[in-house]
XYZ file of C-alpha atoms in Angstrom:
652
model
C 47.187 -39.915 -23.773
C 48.642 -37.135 -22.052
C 48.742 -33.112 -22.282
C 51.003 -31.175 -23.684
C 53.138 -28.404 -21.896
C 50.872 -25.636 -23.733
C 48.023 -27.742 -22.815
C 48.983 -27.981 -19.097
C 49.674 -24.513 -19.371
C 46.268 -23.248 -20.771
C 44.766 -25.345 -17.987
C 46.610 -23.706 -15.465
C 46.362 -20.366 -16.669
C 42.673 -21.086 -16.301
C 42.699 -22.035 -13.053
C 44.656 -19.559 -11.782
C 42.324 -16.804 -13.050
C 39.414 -18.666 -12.121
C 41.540 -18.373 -8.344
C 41.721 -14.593 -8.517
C 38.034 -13.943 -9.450
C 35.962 -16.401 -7.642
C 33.109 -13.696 -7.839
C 32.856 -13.937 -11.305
C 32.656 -17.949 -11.382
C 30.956 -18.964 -8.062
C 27.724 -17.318 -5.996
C 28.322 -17.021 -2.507
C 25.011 -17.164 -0.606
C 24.985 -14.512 2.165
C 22.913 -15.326 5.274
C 20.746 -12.193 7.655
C 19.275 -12.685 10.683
C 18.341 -9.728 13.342
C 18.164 -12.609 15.684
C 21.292 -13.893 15.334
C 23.676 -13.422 18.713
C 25.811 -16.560 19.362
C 27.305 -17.496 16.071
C 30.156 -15.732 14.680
C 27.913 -12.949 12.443
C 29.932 -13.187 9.519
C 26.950 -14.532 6.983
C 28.336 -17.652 6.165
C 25.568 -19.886 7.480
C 22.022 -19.346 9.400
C 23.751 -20.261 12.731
C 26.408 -17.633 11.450
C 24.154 -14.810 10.195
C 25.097 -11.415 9.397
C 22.604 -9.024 11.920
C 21.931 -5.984 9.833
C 21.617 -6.225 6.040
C 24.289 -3.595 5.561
C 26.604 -5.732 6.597
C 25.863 -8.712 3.781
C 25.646 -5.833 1.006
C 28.983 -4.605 2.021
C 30.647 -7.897 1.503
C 28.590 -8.989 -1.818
C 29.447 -9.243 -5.303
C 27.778 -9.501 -9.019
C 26.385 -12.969 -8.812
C 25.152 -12.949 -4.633
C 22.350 -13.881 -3.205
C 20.830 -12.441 -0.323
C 18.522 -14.086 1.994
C 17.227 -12.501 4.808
C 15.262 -13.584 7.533
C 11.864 -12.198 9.199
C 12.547 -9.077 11.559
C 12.664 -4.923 10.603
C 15.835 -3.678 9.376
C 17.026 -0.346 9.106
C 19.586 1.529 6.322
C 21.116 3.649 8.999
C 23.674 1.096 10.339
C 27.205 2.070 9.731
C 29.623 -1.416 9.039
C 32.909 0.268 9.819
C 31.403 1.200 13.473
C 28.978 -1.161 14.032
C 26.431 1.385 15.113
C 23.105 3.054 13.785
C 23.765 6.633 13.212
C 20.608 8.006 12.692
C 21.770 9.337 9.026
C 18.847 10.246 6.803
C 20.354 9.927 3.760
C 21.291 6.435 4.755
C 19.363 3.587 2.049
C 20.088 -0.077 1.423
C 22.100 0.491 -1.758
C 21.244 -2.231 -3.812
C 24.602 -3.859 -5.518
C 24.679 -4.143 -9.140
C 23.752 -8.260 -9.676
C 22.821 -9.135 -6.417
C 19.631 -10.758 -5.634
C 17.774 -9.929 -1.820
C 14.924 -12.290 -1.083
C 13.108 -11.565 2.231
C 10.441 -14.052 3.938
C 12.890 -16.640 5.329
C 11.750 -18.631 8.967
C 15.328 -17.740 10.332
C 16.757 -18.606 13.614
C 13.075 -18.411 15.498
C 12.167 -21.023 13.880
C 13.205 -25.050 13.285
C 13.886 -24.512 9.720
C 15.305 -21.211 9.324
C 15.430 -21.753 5.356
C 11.911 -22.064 5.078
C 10.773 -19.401 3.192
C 6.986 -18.236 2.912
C 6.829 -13.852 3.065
C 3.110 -13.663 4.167
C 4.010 -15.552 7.271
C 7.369 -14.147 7.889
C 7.434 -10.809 7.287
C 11.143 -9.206 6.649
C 10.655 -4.966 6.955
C 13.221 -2.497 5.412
C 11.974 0.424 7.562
C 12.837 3.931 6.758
C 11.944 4.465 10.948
C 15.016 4.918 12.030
C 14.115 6.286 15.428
C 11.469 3.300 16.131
C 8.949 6.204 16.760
C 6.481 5.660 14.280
C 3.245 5.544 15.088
C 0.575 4.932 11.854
C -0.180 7.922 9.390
C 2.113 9.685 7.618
C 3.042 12.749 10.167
C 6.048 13.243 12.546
C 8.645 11.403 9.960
C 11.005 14.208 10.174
C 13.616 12.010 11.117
C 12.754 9.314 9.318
C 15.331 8.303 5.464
C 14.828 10.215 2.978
C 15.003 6.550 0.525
C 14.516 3.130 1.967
C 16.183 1.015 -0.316
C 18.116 2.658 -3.658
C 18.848 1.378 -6.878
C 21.330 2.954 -9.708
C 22.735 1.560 -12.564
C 21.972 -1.682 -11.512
C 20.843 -4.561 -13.965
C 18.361 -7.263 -14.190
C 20.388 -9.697 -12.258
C 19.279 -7.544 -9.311
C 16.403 -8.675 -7.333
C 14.297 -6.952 -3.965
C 11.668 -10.160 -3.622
C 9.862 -10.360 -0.480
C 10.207 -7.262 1.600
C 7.822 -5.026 3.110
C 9.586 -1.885 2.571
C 7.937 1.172 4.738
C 8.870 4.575 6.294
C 10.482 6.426 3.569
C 10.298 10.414 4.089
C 11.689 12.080 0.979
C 10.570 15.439 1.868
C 14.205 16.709 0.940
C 15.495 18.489 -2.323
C 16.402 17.339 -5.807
C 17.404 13.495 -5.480
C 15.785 13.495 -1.845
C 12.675 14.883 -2.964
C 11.231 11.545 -5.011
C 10.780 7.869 -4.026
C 10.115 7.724 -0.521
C 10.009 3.738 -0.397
C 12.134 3.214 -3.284
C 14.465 5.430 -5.847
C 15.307 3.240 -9.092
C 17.422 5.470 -11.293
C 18.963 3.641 -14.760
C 18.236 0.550 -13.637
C 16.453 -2.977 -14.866
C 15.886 -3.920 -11.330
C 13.462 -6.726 -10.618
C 11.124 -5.910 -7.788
C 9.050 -8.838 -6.906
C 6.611 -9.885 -4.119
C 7.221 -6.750 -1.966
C 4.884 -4.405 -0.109
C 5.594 -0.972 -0.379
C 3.507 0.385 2.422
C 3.400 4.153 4.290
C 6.042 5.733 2.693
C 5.731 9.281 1.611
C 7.923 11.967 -0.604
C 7.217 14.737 -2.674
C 6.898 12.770 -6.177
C 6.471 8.860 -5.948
C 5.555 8.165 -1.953
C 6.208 4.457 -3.073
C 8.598 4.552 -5.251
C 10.641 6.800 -8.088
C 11.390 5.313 -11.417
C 13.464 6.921 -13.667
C 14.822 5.299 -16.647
C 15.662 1.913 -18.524
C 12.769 -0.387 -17.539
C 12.428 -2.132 -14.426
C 10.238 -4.739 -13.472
C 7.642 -4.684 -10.988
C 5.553 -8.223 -10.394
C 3.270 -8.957 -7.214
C 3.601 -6.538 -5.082
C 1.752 -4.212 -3.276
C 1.292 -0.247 -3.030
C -0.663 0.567 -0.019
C -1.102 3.866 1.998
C 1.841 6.053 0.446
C 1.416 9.468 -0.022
C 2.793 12.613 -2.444
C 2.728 16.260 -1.946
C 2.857 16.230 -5.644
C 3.342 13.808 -8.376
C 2.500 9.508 -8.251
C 1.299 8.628 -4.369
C 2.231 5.242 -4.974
C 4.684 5.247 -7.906
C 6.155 7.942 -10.063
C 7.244 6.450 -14.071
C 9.307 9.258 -15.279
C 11.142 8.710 -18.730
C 10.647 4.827 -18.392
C 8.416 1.717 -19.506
C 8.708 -0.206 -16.526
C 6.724 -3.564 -16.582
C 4.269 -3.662 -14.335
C 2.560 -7.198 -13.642
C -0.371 -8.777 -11.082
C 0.782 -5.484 -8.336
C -2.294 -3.845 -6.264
C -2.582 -0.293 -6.094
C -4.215 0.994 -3.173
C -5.403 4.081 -0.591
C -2.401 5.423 -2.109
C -2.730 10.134 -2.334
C -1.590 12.321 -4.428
C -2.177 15.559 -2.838
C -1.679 18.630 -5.019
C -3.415 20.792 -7.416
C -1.511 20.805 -10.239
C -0.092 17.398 -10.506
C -1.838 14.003 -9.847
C -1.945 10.521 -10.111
C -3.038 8.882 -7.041
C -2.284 5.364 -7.632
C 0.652 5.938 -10.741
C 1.721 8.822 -12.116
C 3.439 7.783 -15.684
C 5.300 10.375 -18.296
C 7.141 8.379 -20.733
C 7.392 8.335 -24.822
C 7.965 4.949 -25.159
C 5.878 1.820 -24.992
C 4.912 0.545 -22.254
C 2.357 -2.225 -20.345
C 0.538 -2.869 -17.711
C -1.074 -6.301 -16.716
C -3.290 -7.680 -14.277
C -3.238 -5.060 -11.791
C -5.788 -3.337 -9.660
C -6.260 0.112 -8.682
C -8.638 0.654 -5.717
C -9.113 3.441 -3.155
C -6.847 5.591 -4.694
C -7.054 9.564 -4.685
C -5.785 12.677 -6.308
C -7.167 16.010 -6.136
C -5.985 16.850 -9.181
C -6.364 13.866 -11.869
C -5.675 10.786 -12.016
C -7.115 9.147 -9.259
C -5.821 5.911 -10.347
C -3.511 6.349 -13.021
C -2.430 9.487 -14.865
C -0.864 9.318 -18.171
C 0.850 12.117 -19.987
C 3.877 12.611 -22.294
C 3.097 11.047 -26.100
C 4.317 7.395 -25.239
C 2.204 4.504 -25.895
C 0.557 2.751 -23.316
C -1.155 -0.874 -23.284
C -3.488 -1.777 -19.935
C -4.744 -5.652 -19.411
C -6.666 -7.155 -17.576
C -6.905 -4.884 -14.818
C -9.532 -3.205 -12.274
C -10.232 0.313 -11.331
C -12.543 0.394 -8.607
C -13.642 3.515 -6.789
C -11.033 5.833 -7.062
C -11.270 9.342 -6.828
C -9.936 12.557 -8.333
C -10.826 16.212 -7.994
C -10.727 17.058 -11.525
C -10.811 14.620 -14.502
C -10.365 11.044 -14.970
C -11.291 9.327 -11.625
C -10.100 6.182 -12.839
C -7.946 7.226 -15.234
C -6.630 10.431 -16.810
C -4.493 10.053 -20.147
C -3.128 13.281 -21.389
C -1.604 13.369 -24.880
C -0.427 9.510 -25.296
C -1.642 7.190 -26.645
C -3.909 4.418 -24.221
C -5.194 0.823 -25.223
C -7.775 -0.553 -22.536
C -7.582 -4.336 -23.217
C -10.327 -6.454 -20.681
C -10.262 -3.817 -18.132
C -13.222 -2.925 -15.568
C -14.114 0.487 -14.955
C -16.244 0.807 -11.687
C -17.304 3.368 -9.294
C -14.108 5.726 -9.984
C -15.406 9.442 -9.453
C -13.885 12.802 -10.733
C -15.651 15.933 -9.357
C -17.804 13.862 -7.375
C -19.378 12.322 -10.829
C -19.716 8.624 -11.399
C -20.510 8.829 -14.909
C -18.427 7.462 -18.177
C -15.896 10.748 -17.643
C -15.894 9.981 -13.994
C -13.902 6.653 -15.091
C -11.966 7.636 -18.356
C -10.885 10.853 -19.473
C -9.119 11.727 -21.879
C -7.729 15.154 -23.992
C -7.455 13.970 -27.371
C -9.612 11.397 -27.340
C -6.888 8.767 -28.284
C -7.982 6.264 -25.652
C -9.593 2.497 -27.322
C -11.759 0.156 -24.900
C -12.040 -3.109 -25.969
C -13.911 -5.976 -24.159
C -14.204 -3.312 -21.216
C -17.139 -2.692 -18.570
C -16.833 1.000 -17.744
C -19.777 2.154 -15.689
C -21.280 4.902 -17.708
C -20.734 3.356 -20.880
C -21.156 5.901 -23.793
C -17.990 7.336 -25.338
C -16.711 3.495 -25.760
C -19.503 1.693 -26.985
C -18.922 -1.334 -29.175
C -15.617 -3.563 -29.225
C -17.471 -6.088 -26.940
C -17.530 -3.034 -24.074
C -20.189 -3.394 -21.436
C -21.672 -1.127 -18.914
C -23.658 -4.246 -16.777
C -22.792 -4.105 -13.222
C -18.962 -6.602 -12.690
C -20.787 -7.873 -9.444
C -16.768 -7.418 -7.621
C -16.508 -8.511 -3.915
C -15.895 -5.792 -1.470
C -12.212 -5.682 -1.950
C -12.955 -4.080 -5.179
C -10.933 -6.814 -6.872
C -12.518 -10.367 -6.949
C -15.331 -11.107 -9.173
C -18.557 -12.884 -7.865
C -19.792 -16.169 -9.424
C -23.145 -14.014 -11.116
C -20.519 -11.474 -12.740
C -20.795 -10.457 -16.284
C -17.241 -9.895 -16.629
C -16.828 -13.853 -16.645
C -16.103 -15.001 -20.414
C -16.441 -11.804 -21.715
C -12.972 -11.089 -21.956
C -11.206 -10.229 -25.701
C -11.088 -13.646 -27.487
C -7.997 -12.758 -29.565
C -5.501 -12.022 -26.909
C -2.455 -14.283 -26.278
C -3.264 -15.676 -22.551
C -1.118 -18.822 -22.492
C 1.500 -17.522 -20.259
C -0.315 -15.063 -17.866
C -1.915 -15.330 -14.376
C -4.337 -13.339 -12.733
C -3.886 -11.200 -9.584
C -4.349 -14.695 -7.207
C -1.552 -16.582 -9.088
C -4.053 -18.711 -11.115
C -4.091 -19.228 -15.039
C -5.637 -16.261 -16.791
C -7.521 -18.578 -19.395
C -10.680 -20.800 -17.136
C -12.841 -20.578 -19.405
C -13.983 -20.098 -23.603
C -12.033 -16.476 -23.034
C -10.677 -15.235 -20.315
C -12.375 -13.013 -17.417
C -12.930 -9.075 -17.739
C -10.937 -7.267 -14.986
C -7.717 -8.375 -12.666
C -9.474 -12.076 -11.652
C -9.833 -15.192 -13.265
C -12.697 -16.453 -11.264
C -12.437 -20.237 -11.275
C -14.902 -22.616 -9.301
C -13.904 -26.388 -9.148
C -17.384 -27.204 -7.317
C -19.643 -24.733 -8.641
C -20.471 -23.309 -5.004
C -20.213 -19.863 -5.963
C -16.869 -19.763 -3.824
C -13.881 -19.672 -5.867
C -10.955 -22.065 -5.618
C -8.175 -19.863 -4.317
C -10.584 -18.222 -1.375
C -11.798 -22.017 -0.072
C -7.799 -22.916 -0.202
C -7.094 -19.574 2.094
C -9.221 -20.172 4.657
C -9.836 -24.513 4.379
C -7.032 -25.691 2.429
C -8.791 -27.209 -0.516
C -10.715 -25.798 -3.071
C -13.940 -27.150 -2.846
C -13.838 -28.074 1.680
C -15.899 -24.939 2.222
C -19.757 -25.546 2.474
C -21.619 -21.654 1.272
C -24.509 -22.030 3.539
C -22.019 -22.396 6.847
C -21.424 -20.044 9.423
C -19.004 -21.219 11.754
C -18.195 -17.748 12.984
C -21.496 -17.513 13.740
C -21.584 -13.584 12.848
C -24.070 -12.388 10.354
C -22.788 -13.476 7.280
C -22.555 -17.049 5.705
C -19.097 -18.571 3.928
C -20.342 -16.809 0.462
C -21.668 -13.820 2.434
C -18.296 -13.573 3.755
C -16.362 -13.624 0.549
C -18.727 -11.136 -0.839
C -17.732 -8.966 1.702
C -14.059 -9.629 2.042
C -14.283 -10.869 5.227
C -12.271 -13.658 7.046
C -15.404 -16.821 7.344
C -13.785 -18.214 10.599
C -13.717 -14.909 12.755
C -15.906 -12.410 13.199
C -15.624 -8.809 14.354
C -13.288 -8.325 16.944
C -13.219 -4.896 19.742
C -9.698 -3.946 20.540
C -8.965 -1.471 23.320
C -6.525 1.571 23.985
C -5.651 2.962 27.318
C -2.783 4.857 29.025
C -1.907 2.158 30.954
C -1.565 -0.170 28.091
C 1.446 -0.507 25.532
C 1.679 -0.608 21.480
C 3.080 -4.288 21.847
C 0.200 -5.865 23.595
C -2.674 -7.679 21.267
C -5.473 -4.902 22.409
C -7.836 -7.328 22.991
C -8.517 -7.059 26.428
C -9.081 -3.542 28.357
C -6.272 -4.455 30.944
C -3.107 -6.793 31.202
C -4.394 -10.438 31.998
C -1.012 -12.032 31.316
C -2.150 -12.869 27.766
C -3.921 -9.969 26.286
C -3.805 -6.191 27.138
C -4.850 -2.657 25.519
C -2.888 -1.014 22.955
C -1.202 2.563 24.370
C -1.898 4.582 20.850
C -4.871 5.193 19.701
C -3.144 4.747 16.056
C -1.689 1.718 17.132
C -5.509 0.419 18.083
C -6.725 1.083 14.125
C -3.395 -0.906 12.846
C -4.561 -3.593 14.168
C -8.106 -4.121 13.314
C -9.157 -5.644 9.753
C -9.990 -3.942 6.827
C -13.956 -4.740 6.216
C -14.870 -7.271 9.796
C -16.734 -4.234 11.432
C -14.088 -4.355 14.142
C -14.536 -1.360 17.411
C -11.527 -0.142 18.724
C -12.510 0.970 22.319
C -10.580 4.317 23.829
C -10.406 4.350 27.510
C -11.267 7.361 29.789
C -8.151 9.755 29.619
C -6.197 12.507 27.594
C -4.112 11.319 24.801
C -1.753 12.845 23.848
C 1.521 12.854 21.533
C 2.675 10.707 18.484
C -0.191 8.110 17.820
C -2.668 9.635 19.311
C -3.523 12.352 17.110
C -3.247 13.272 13.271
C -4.527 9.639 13.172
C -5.838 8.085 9.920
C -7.814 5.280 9.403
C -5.792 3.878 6.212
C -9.226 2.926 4.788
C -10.851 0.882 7.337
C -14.141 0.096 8.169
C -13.655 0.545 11.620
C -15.190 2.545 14.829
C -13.181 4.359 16.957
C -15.260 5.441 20.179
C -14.020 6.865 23.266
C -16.020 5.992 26.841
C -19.058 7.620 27.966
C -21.344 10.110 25.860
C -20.805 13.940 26.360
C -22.598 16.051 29.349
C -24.856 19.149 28.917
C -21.693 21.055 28.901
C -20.120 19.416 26.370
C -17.609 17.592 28.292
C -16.653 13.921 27.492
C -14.188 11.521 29.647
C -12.249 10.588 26.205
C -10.106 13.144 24.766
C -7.733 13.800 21.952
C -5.767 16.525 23.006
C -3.953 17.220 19.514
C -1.330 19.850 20.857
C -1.044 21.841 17.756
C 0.602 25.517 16.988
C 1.515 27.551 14.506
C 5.157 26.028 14.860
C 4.302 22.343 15.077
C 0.872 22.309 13.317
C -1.378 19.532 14.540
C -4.960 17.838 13.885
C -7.344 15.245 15.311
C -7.770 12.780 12.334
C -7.149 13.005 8.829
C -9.809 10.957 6.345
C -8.339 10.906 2.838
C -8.466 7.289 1.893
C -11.608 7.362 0.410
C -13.352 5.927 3.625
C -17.434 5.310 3.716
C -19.885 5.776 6.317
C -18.583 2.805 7.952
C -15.734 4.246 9.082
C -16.741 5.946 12.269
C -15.580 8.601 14.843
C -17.634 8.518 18.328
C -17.933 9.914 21.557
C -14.489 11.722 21.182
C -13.382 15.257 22.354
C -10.506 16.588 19.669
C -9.312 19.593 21.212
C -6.149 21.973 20.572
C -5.719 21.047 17.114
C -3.947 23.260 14.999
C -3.513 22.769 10.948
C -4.077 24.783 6.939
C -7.648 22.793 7.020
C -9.298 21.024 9.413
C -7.503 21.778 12.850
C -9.989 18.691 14.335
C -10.578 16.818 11.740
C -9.778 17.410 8.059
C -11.796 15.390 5.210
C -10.908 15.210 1.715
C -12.657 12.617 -0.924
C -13.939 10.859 2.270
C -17.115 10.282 4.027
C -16.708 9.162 7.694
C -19.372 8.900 10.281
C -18.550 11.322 13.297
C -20.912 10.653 15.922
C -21.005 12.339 19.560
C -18.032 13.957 19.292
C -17.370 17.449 20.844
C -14.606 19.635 18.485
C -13.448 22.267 21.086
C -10.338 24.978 20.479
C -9.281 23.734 17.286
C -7.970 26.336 14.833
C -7.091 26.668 10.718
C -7.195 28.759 8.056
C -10.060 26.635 6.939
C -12.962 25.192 8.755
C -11.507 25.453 12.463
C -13.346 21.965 13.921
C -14.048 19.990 10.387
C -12.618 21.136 7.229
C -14.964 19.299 4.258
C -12.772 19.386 1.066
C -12.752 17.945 -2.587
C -16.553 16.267 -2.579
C -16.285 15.085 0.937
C -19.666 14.354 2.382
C -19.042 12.888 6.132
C -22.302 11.965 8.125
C -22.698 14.261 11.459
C -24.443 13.277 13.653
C -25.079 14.716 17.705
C -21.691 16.317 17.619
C -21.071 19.828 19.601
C -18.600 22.426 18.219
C -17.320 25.138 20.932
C -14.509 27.371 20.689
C -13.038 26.720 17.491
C -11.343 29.234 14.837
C -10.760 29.488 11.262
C -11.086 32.810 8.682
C -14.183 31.722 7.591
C -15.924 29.215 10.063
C -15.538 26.878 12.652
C -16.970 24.452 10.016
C -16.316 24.725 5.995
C -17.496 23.072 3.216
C -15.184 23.288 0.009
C -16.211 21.567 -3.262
């Protein structure tokens, strides 16, 4: 039977509005590709791609998607001209509805839609000059905001970017969120890595707000003058799922929060997360809580974080804080271990349950325990002889959640203490996800083994987060090498080659192996080679040759400071052990408040046949030792250096 005219009408009418707003009806999928040269660039396709990212957010609507290949963008790139202008206000403005997922193969590859962000790594970088070097110095030029959200909803997703080089050192708006500024917005942030950005308030990122989400992803190495080093919460309840806090600063007296610094009134959450490394010299060295909101923390793991002042793991305020199956371990305020040293709190409205807090005392009972968690060196992972295992609260709802590895939460008769489910198909005392990582099947990897053939055996190696198939590795720097090379050979062989920086040397090396980063004879000098900062590592850096009976030394750090560009050698402040290590260096000409050589603050380095000659500060001339810093010394020769006090200062 057929229509009727006001039938055929209302279908046309239909279709003609469904013509004139396409956007609101269809999703166009808009391709990047910083490889892409002999297609047409207009995003339609892979062969096609759009080059820069601005170009695929200026064309998108409510109901895009975004999918950007591996490669390093920058905001700076102007669409009308088609060049980078160097503009520091300049941020990937995120479009309200749009979703941006990073981590695709692209053009390099035969199947540029595969997508897998460990392996291809897509970087929003706040660089805009290309002249970063490691450390957090000489960003002067660098955006004040990476990427910047307002007033955009939850149909708006960042997933898969390693987002770095932020700088807001401005005022007002350009004085928070460094990495990321989220203002009135529901924004879903998922499997990013917010990594070396710095501001004033939130080095990470700035929240301000509705309530966001943030799931797997990854604070690491951002700094604050003030306020949050790796995320500042400000008037919002965020939720905050499986991310990993770490070597993130705060670095100011009066505010804190190394790791998160979180004022809200509201409720608010926080699940399977870890805190490690963090520091504040304030409080907070983890998290710091204030304002009179409510907040509820899950299965999460504070391990050895620092403050200055109270709460090393955490610092609550005036609100209101539920500890649900948390671990509490080697966190230290004022140099103290103890139950404070974890916990603190003003009006004692804080309520452990099924916790181990190291210290225990305040929080005994509610299934609490103060037995050592037995975690792996990363401060995260528990080991098959851990306590924490089934002790978790048995009256929590686990039958959606997964733990920091992506496996379900519930193993066992109650789920684990802490951030890690620890699961163990074969019983080998290696858990699943760890044999899968390094020999694709949870139970291939035999614990006795030692193919590296290094000290350690395949358990001894996931004890100490190291990597079971390689062992240490030395990496060299010289001034005839260059920052792209692998630095694993002293000269060019048409393979391998030295590094040029000395900064770039450390980048490279892994977190716990016991790698050496070798310094050939020379002077270095300029942008990587000095205010250098080990991020953490348990590495050596060692120049060539030990020092004559006049002090000199054929390795030198010639830091270049003055009172109008202030200078220094190195710069420990990520909570780095005696196995970080400084050797056989000169660090001259250094210039800086504290520590014109080398400044230490909730550290402990090893500094080892060095010679500190020339440097100047207001406080401690060669080394400046501040906030319970206790570095080893050892053979090390201190000549001409100024400060008011000393040449060398001790501060606690």
């Amino acid at each position: 039977m057929g229509k009727s005219r006001s039938e055929m009408l209302v279908v046309l009418g239909f279709a003609l509005i469904m013509a004139l707003t396409p956007a609101a009806y269809s999703q166009t999928i808009w391709y990047v590709d910083d490889s892409s040269v002999d297609g047409l660039n207009d995003g339609s396709d892979w062969e096609n791609a759009f080059v820069e990212l601005q170009s695929a957010l200026a064309v998108s609507v409510s109901g895009d998607e975004i999918r950007v290949a591996q490669g390093r963008y920058t905001p700076d790139y102007d669409v009308p001209t088609g060049v980078h202008t160097g503009d520091r206000t300049a941020s990937f403005v995120l479009v309200d509805g749009v979703a941006l997922y990073g981590g695709y193969a692209g053009l390099d590859e035969a199947d540029p839609s595969f997508r897998n962000v460990n392996d291809y790594v897509t970087v929003l970088s706040g660089d805009l000059g290309g002249d970063d070097r490691g450390g957090l110095t000489e960003r002067y030029d660098n955006s004040y905001h990476v990427v910047y959200a307002r007033s955009v909803d939850s149909g708006s997703v960042l997933d898969g970017f390693t987002i770095t080089g932020g700088n807001a050192d401005g005022d007002d708006e350009y004085e928070t969120g460094g990495g990321i500024y989220c203002q009135w917005s529901n924004l879903q942030v998922r499997h990013c890595t917010i990594r070396g950005n710095k501001a004033a308030h939130g080095g990470g990122m700035y929240i301000t707000r509705l309530k966001p989400v943030l799931d797997n992803c990854k604070f690491i190495n951002n700094w604050a003058a003030g306020y949050g080093g790796g995320l500042h919460i400000d008037n919002s309840g965020p939720l905050v799922t499986n991310c990993i806090f770490r070597n993130n600063m705060a670095h100011a007296y009066n505010c804190g929060g190394g790791g998160i610094y979180w004022a809200y009134v509201g409720s608010a959450n926080l699940l399977n997360c870890a805190f490690i490394e963090n520091i504040s010299t304030s409080v907070g060295g983890g998290i710091y809580f204030r304002e009179d909101g409510d907040l509820t923390v899950t299965g999460c793991t504070f391990n050895r974080n620092k403050s200055t002042s109270a709460g090393g793991g955490l610092c609550n305020l005036s609100g209101i804080v539920t500890l649900n199956n948390c671990v509490f371990w080697e966190n230290a305020a004022k140099g103290e271990s103890d139950e404070e040293g974890q916990i603190y709190t003003y009006r004692d409205n804080v309520t452990a349950k099924n916790c181990c807090i190291m210290g225990l005392s305040w929080y005994v009972g509610n299934g609490n325990i103060d037995d050592d968690p037995r975690l792996t060196r990363d401060g995260i992972h528990l080991q098959g002889n851990s306590p924490c295992i089934n002790a978790g609260n048995p009256n929590n709802d686990y039958s959606v959640q997964i733990d920091i590895d992506g496996e379900s939460r519930l193993a066992g008769l109650h789920a684990d203490i802490g951030c890690d489910e620890y699961i163990d198909t074969d019983s080998d005392l290696m858990p699943d996800w760890w044999e899968e990582r390094y020999w694709g099947a949870n139970t291939a990897g035999a614990p006795d083994s030692n193919p590296d053939s290094d000290t350690h055996t395949n358990l001894g190696e996931y004890i100490a987060d190291t990597n079971p198939l390689q062992g240490p590795l030395g990496y060299y720097v010289s001034l005839t090498g260059n920052d792209d090379w692998d630095g694993l050979s002293s000269e060019w062989d048409g393979v391998h080659g030295p590094k040029r920086t000395i900064q770039a040397g450390i980048e490279v090396t892994a977190r716990y192996e016991g790698d050496i980063v070798t310094v050939l004879p020379g002077i270095y000098r300029g942008s990587g080679n000095r205010d250098l900062d080990f991020n953490g590592k348990e590495v050596t850096v060692e120049g060539s040759g030990q020092p004559d009976s006049t002090g000199a030394i054929q390795t030198v750090i010639d830091c270049e400071g003055s009172e109008e560009e202030p200078r220094r050698g190195v710069w420990f402040r990520r909570a780095e052990s005696s196995k970080s290590v400084l050797s056989r260096l000169e660090i001259r000409n250094g210039y800086s408040a504290d520590g014109g050589g080398v400044s230490c603050i909730l550290s402990s380095p090893t500094l080892r046949n060095c010679v500190f000659r020339n440097n100047r500060a207001e406080y401690g001339g060669g080394v400046h030792n501040h906030s319970y810093a206790d570095p080893v010394v050892e053979r090390c020769i201190f000549r001409g250096n100024y400060a008011e006090k000393s040449g060398w200062r001790r501060v606690q």
